[in-house]
PDB file of C-alpha atoms and ligand atoms in Angstrom:
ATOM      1  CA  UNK A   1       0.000   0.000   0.000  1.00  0.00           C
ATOM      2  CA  UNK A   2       1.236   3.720  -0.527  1.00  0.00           C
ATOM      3  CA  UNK A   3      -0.327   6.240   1.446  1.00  0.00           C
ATOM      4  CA  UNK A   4       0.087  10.078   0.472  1.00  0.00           C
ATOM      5  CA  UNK A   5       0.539  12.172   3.253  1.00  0.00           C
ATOM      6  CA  UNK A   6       1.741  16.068   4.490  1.00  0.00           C
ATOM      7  CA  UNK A   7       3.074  16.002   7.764  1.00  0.00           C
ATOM      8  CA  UNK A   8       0.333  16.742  10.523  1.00  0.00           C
ATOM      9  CA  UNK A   9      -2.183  16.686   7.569  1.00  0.00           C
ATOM     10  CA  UNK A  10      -5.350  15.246   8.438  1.00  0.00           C
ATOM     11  CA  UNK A  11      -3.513  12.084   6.643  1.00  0.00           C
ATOM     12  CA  UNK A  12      -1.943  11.729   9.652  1.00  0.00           C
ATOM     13  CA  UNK A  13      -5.314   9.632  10.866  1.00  0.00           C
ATOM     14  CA  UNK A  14      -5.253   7.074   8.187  1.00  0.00           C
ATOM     15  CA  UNK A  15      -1.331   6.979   8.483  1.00  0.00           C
ATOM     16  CA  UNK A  16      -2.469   5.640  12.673  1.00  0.00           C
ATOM     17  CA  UNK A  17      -4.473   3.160  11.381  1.00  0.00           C
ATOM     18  CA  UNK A  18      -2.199   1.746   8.825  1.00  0.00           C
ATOM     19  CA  UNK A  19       0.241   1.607  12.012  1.00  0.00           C
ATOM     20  CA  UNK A  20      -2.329   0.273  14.242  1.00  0.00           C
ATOM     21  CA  UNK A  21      -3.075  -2.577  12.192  1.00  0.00           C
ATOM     22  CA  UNK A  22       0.431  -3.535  11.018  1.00  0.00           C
ATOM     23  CA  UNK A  23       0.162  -3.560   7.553  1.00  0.00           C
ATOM     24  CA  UNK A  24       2.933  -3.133   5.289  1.00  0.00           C
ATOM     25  CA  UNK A  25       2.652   0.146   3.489  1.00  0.00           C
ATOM     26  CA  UNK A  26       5.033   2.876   2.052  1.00  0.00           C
ATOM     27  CA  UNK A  27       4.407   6.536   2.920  1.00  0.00           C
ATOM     28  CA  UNK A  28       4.836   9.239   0.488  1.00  0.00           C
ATOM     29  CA  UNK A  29       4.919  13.221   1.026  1.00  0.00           C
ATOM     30  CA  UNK A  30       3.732  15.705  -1.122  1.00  0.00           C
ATOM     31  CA  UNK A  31       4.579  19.419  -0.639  1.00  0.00           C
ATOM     32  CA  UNK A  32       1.342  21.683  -0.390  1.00  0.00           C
ATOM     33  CA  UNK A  33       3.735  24.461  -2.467  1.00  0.00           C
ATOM     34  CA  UNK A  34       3.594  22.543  -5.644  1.00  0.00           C
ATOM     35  CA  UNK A  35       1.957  19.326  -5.446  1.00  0.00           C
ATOM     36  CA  UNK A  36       4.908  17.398  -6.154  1.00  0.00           C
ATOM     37  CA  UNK A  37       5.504  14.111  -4.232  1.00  0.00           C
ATOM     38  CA  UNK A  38       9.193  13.534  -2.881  1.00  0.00           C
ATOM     39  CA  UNK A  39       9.766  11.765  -5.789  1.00  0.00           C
ATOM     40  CA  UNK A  40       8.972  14.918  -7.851  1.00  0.00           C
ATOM     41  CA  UNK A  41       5.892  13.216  -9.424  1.00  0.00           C
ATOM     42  CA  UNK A  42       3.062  15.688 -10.220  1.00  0.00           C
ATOM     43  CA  UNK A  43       0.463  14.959  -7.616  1.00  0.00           C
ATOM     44  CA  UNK A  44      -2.544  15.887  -8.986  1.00  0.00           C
ATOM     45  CA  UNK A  45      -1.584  13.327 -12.178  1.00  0.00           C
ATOM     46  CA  UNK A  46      -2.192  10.670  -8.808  1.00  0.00           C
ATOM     47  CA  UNK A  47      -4.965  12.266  -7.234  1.00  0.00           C
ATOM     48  CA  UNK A  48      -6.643  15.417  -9.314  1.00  0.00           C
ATOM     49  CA  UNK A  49      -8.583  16.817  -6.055  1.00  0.00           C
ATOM     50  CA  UNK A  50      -4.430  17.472  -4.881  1.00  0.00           C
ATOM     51  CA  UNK A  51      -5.165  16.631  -1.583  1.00  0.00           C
ATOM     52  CA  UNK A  52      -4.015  14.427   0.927  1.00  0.00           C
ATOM     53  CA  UNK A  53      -4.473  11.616   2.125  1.00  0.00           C
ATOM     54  CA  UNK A  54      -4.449   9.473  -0.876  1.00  0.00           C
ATOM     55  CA  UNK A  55      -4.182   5.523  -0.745  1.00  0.00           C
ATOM     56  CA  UNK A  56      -3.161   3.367  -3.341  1.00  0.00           C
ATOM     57  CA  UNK A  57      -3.993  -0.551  -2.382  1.00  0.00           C
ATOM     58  CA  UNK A  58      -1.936  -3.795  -3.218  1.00  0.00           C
ATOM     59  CA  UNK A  59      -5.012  -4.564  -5.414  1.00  0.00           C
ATOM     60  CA  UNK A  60      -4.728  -1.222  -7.262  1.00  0.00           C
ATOM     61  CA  UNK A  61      -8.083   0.749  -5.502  1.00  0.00           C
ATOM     62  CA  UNK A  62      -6.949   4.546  -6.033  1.00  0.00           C
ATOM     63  CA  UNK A  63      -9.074   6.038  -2.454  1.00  0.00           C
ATOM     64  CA  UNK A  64      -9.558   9.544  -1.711  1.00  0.00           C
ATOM     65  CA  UNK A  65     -11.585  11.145   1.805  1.00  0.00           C
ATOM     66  CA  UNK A  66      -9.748   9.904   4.479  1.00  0.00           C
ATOM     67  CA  UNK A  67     -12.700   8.793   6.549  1.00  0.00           C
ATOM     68  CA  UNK A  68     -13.261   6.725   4.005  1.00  0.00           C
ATOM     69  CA  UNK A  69      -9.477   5.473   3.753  1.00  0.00           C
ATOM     70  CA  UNK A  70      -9.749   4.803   7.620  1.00  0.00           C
ATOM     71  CA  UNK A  71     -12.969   2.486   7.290  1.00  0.00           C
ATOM     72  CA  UNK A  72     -11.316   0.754   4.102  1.00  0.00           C
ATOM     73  CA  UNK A  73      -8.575   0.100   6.607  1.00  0.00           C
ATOM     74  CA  UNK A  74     -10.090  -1.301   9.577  1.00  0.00           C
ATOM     75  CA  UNK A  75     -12.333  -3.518   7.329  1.00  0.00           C
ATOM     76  CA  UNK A  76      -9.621  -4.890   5.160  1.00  0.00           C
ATOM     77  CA  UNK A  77      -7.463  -5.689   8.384  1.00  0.00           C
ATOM     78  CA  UNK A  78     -10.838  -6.930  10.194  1.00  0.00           C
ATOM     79  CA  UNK A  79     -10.596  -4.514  13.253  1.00  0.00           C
ATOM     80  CA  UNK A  80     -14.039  -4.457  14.467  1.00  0.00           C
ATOM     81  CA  UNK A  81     -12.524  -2.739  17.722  1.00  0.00           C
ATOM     82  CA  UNK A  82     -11.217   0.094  14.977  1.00  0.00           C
ATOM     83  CA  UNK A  83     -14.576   0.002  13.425  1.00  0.00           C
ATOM     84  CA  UNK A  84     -17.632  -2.378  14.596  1.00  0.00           C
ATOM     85  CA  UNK A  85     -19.017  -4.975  11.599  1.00  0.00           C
ATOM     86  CA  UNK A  86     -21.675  -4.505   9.749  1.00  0.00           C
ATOM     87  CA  UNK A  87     -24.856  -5.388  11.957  1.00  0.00           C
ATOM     88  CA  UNK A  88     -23.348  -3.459  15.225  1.00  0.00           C
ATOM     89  CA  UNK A  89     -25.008  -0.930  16.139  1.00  0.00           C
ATOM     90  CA  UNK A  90     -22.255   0.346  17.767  1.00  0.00           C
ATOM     91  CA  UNK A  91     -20.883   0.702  13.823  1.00  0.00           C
ATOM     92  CA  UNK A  92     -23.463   3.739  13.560  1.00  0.00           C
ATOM     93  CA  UNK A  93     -21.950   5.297  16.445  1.00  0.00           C
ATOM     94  CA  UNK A  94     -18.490   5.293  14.937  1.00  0.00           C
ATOM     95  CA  UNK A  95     -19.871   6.799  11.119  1.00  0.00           C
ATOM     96  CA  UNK A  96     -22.087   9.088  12.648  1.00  0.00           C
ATOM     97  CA  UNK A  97     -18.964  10.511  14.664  1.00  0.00           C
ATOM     98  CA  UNK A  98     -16.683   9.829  11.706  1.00  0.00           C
ATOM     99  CA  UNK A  99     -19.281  12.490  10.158  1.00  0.00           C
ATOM    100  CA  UNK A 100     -19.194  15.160  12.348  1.00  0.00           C
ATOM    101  CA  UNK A 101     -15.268  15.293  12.641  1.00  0.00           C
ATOM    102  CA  UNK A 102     -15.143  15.888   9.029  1.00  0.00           C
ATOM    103  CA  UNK A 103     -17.788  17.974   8.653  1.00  0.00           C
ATOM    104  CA  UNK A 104     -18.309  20.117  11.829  1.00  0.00           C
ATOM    105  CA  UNK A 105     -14.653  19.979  13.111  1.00  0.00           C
ATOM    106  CA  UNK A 106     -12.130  19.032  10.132  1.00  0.00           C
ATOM    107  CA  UNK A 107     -13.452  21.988   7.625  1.00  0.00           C
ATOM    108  CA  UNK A 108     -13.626  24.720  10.082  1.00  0.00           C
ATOM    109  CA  UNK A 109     -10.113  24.679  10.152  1.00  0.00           C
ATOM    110  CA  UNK A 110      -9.969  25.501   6.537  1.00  0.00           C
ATOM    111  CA  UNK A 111      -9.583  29.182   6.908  1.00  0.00           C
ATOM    112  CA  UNK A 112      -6.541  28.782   9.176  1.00  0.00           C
ATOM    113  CA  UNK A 113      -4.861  27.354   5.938  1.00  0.00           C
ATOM    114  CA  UNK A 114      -5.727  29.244   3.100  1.00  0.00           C
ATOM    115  CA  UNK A 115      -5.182  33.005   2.203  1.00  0.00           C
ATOM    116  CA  UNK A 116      -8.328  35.247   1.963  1.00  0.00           C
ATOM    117  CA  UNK A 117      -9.424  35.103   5.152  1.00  0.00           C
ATOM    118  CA  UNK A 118      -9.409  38.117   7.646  1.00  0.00           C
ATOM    119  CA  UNK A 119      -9.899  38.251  10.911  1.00  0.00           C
ATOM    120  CA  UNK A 120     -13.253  38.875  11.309  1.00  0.00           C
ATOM    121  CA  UNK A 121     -13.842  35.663   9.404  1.00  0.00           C
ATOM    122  CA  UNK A 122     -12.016  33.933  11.462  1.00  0.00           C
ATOM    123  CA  UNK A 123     -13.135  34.724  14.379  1.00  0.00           C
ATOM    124  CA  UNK A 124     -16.312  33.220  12.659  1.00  0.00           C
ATOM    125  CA  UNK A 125     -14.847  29.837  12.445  1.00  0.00           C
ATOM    126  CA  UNK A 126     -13.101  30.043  15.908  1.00  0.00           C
ATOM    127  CA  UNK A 127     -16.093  30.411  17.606  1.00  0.00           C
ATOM    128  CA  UNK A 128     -18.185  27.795  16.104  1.00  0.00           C
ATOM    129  CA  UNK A 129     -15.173  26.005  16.555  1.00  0.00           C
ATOM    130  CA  UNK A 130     -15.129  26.594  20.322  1.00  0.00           C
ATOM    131  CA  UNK A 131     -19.412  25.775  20.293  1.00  0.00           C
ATOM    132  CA  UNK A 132     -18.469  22.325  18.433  1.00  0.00           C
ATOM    133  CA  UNK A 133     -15.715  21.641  20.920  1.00  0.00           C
ATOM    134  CA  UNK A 134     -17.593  22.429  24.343  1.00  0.00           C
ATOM    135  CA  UNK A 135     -20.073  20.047  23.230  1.00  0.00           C
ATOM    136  CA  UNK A 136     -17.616  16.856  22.150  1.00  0.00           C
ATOM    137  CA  UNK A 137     -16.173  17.635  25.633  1.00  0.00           C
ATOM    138  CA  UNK A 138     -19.215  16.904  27.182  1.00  0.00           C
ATOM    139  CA  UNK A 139     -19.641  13.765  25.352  1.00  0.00           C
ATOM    140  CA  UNK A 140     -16.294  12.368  26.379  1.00  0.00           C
ATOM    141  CA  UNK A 141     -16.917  13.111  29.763  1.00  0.00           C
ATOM    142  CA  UNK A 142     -20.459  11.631  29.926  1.00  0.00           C
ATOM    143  CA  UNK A 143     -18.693   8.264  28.326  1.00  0.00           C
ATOM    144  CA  UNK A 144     -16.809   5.857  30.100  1.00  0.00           C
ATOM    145  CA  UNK A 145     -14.527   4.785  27.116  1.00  0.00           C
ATOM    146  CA  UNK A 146     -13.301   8.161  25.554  1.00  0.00           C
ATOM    147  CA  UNK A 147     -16.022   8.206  23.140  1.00  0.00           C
ATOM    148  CA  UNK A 148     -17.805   5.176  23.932  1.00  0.00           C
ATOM    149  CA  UNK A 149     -15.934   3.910  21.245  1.00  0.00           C
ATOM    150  CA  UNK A 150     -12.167   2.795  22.841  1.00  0.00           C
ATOM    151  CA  UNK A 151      -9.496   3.700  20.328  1.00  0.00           C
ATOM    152  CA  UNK A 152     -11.900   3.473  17.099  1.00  0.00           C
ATOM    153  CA  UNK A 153     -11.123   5.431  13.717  1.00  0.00           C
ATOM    154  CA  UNK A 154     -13.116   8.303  14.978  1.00  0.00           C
ATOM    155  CA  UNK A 155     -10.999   8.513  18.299  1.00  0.00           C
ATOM    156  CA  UNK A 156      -8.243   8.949  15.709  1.00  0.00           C
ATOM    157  CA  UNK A 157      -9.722  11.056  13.197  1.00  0.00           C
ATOM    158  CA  UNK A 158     -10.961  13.361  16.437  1.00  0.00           C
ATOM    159  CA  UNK A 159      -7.194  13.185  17.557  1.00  0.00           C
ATOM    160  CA  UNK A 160      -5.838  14.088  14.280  1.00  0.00           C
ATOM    161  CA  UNK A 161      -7.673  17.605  13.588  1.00  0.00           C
ATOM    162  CA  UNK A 162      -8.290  19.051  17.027  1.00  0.00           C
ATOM    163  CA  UNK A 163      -4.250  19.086  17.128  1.00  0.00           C
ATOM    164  CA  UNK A 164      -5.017  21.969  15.105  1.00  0.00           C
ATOM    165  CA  UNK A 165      -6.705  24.186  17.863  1.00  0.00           C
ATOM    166  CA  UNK A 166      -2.704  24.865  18.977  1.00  0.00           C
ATOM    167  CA  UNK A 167      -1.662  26.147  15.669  1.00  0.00           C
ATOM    168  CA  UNK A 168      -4.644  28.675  15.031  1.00  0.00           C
ATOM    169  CA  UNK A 169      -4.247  29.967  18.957  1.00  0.00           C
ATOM    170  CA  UNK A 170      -7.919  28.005  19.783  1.00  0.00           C
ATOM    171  CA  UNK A 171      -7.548  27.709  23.423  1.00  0.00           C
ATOM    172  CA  UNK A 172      -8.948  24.640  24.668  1.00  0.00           C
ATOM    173  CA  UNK A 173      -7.540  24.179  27.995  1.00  0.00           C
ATOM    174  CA  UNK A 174     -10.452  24.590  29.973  1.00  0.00           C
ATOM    175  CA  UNK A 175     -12.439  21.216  28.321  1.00  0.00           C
ATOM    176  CA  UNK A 176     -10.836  19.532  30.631  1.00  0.00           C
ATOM    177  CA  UNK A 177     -12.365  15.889  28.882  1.00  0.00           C
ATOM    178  CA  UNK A 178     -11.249  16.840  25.922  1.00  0.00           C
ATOM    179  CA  UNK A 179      -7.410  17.902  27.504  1.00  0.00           C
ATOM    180  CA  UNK A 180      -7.470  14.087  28.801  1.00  0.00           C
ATOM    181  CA  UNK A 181      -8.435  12.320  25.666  1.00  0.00           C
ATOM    182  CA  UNK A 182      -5.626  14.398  23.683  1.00  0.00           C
ATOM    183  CA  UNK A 183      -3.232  13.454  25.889  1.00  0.00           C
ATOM    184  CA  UNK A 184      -4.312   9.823  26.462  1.00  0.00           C
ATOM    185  CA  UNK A 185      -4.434   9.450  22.768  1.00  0.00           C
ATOM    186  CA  UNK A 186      -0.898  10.619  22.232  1.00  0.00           C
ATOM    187  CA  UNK A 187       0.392   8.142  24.357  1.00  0.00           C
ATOM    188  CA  UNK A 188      -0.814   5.726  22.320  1.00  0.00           C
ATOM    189  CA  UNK A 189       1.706   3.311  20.517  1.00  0.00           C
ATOM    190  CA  UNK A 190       0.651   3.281  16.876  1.00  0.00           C
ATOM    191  CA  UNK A 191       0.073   7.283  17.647  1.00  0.00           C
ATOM    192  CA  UNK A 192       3.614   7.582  18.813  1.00  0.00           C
ATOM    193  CA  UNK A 193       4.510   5.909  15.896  1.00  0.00           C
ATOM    194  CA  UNK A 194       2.983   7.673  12.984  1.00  0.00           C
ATOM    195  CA  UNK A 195       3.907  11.140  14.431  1.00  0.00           C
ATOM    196  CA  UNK A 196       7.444  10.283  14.452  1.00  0.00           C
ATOM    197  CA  UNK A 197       7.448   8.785  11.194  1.00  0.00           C
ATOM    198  CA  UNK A 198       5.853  11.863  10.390  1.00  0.00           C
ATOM    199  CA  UNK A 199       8.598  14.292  11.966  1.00  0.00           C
ATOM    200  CA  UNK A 200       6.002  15.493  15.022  1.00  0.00           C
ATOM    201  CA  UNK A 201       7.805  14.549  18.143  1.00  0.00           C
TER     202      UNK A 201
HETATM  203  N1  LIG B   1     -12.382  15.864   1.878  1.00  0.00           N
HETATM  204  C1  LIG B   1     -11.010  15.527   2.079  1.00  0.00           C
HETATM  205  C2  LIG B   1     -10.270  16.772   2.508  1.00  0.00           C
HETATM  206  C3  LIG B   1      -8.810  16.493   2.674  1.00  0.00           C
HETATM  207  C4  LIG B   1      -8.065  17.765   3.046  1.00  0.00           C
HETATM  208  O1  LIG B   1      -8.668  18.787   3.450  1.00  0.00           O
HETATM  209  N2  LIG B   1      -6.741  17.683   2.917  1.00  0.00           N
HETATM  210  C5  LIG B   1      -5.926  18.836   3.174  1.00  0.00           C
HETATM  211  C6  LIG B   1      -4.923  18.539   4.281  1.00  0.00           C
HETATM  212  S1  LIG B   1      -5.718  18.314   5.859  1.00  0.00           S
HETATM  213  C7  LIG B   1      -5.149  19.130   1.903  1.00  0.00           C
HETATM  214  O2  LIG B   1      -4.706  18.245   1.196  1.00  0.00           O
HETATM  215  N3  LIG B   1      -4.986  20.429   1.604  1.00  0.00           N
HETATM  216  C8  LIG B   1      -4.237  20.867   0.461  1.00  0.00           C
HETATM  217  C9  LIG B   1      -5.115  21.387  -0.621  1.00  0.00           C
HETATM  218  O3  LIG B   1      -6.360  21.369  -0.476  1.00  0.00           O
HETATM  219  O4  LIG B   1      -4.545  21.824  -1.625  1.00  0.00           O
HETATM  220  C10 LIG B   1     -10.858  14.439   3.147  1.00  0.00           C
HETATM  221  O5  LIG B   1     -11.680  14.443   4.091  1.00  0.00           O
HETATM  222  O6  LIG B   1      -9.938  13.620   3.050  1.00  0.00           O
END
């Protein structure tokens, strides 16, 4: 498998759960500047949305949207603690969650990383932001297992983009839940792993 990946990307979440489930894979970067992998290929020849992540399978499936990548992952490897099987209804739980990360959490951010933006507009995003992240603090701390989950693809996913908040001055200190499961998460081994593979610690 390859996986195409930026360094603290939101690739990093896929890149966790191809270390989580100990598959052989190869990782390659690609610069934001000029969509070239490290190779110097043309990224958007490989993938013409030019974003990361990006998988390419033994069996030659070409898979864009990292949720998606993550739930190809778990399934392939048979990791229903990484994502229940179909009939589960705990599987729900993990998609609908999956969801929201990308949607409500994971886009929000995309201001932060793109010119255009002033502050006022911003300060928009930062404080819907904030609303989102009051109320996923709650739900950890109402749940006995981080998210009810254990360490599922939408722990990881959640993980990957609220590492974020540091870089675009969100403070979050005060969701005291949310503080735990960050740091709880980090600790993790196939965490540990991927972010040093990845340059991050
Ligand atoms: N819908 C995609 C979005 C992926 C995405 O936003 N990737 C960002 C990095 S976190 C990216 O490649 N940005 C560079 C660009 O859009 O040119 C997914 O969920 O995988």
């Amino acid at each position: 498998m390859q996986l195409f990946y930026t360094a603290g990307a939101c690739s990093l979440a896929p890149h966790i759960v191809l270390q989580e489930i100990n598959q052989d894979f190869n990782l390659v970067n690609v610069s934001f500047k000029n969509h070239q992998t490290e190779q110097g290929q043309d990224f958007l020849k490989i993938n013409p949305k030019g974003q990361v992540p990006f998988l390419i399978s033994d069996d030659g499936l070409h898979l864009s949207e990292g949720a998606i990548i993550s739930q190809y992952l778990a399934e392939v490897a048979k990791r229903s603690d990484l994502l229940p099987t179909f009939g589960d209804l705990k599987r729900y739980k993990v998609l609908e969650w999956m969801n929201y990360i990308s949607s409500e959490l994971h886009k929000l951010y995309a201001p932060f990383f793109q010119k255009g933006f002033d502050d006022t507009s911003k300060n928009i995003f930062k404080e819907k932001l904030l609303k989102q992240y009051t109320w996923v603090d709650e739900q950890i701390h109402d749940s006995e297992n981080l998210l009810g989950q254990g360490f599922s693809i939408a722990e990881i996913y959640l993980f990957v983009v609220t590492r974020w908040a540091t870089f675009i001055n969100l403070d979050l200190s005060h969701l005291k839940s949310l503080q735990a499961f960050m740091e709880q998460m980090q600790q993790h081994p196939s965490v540990q792993k991927a972010m040093q593979a990845e340059g991050l610690l």
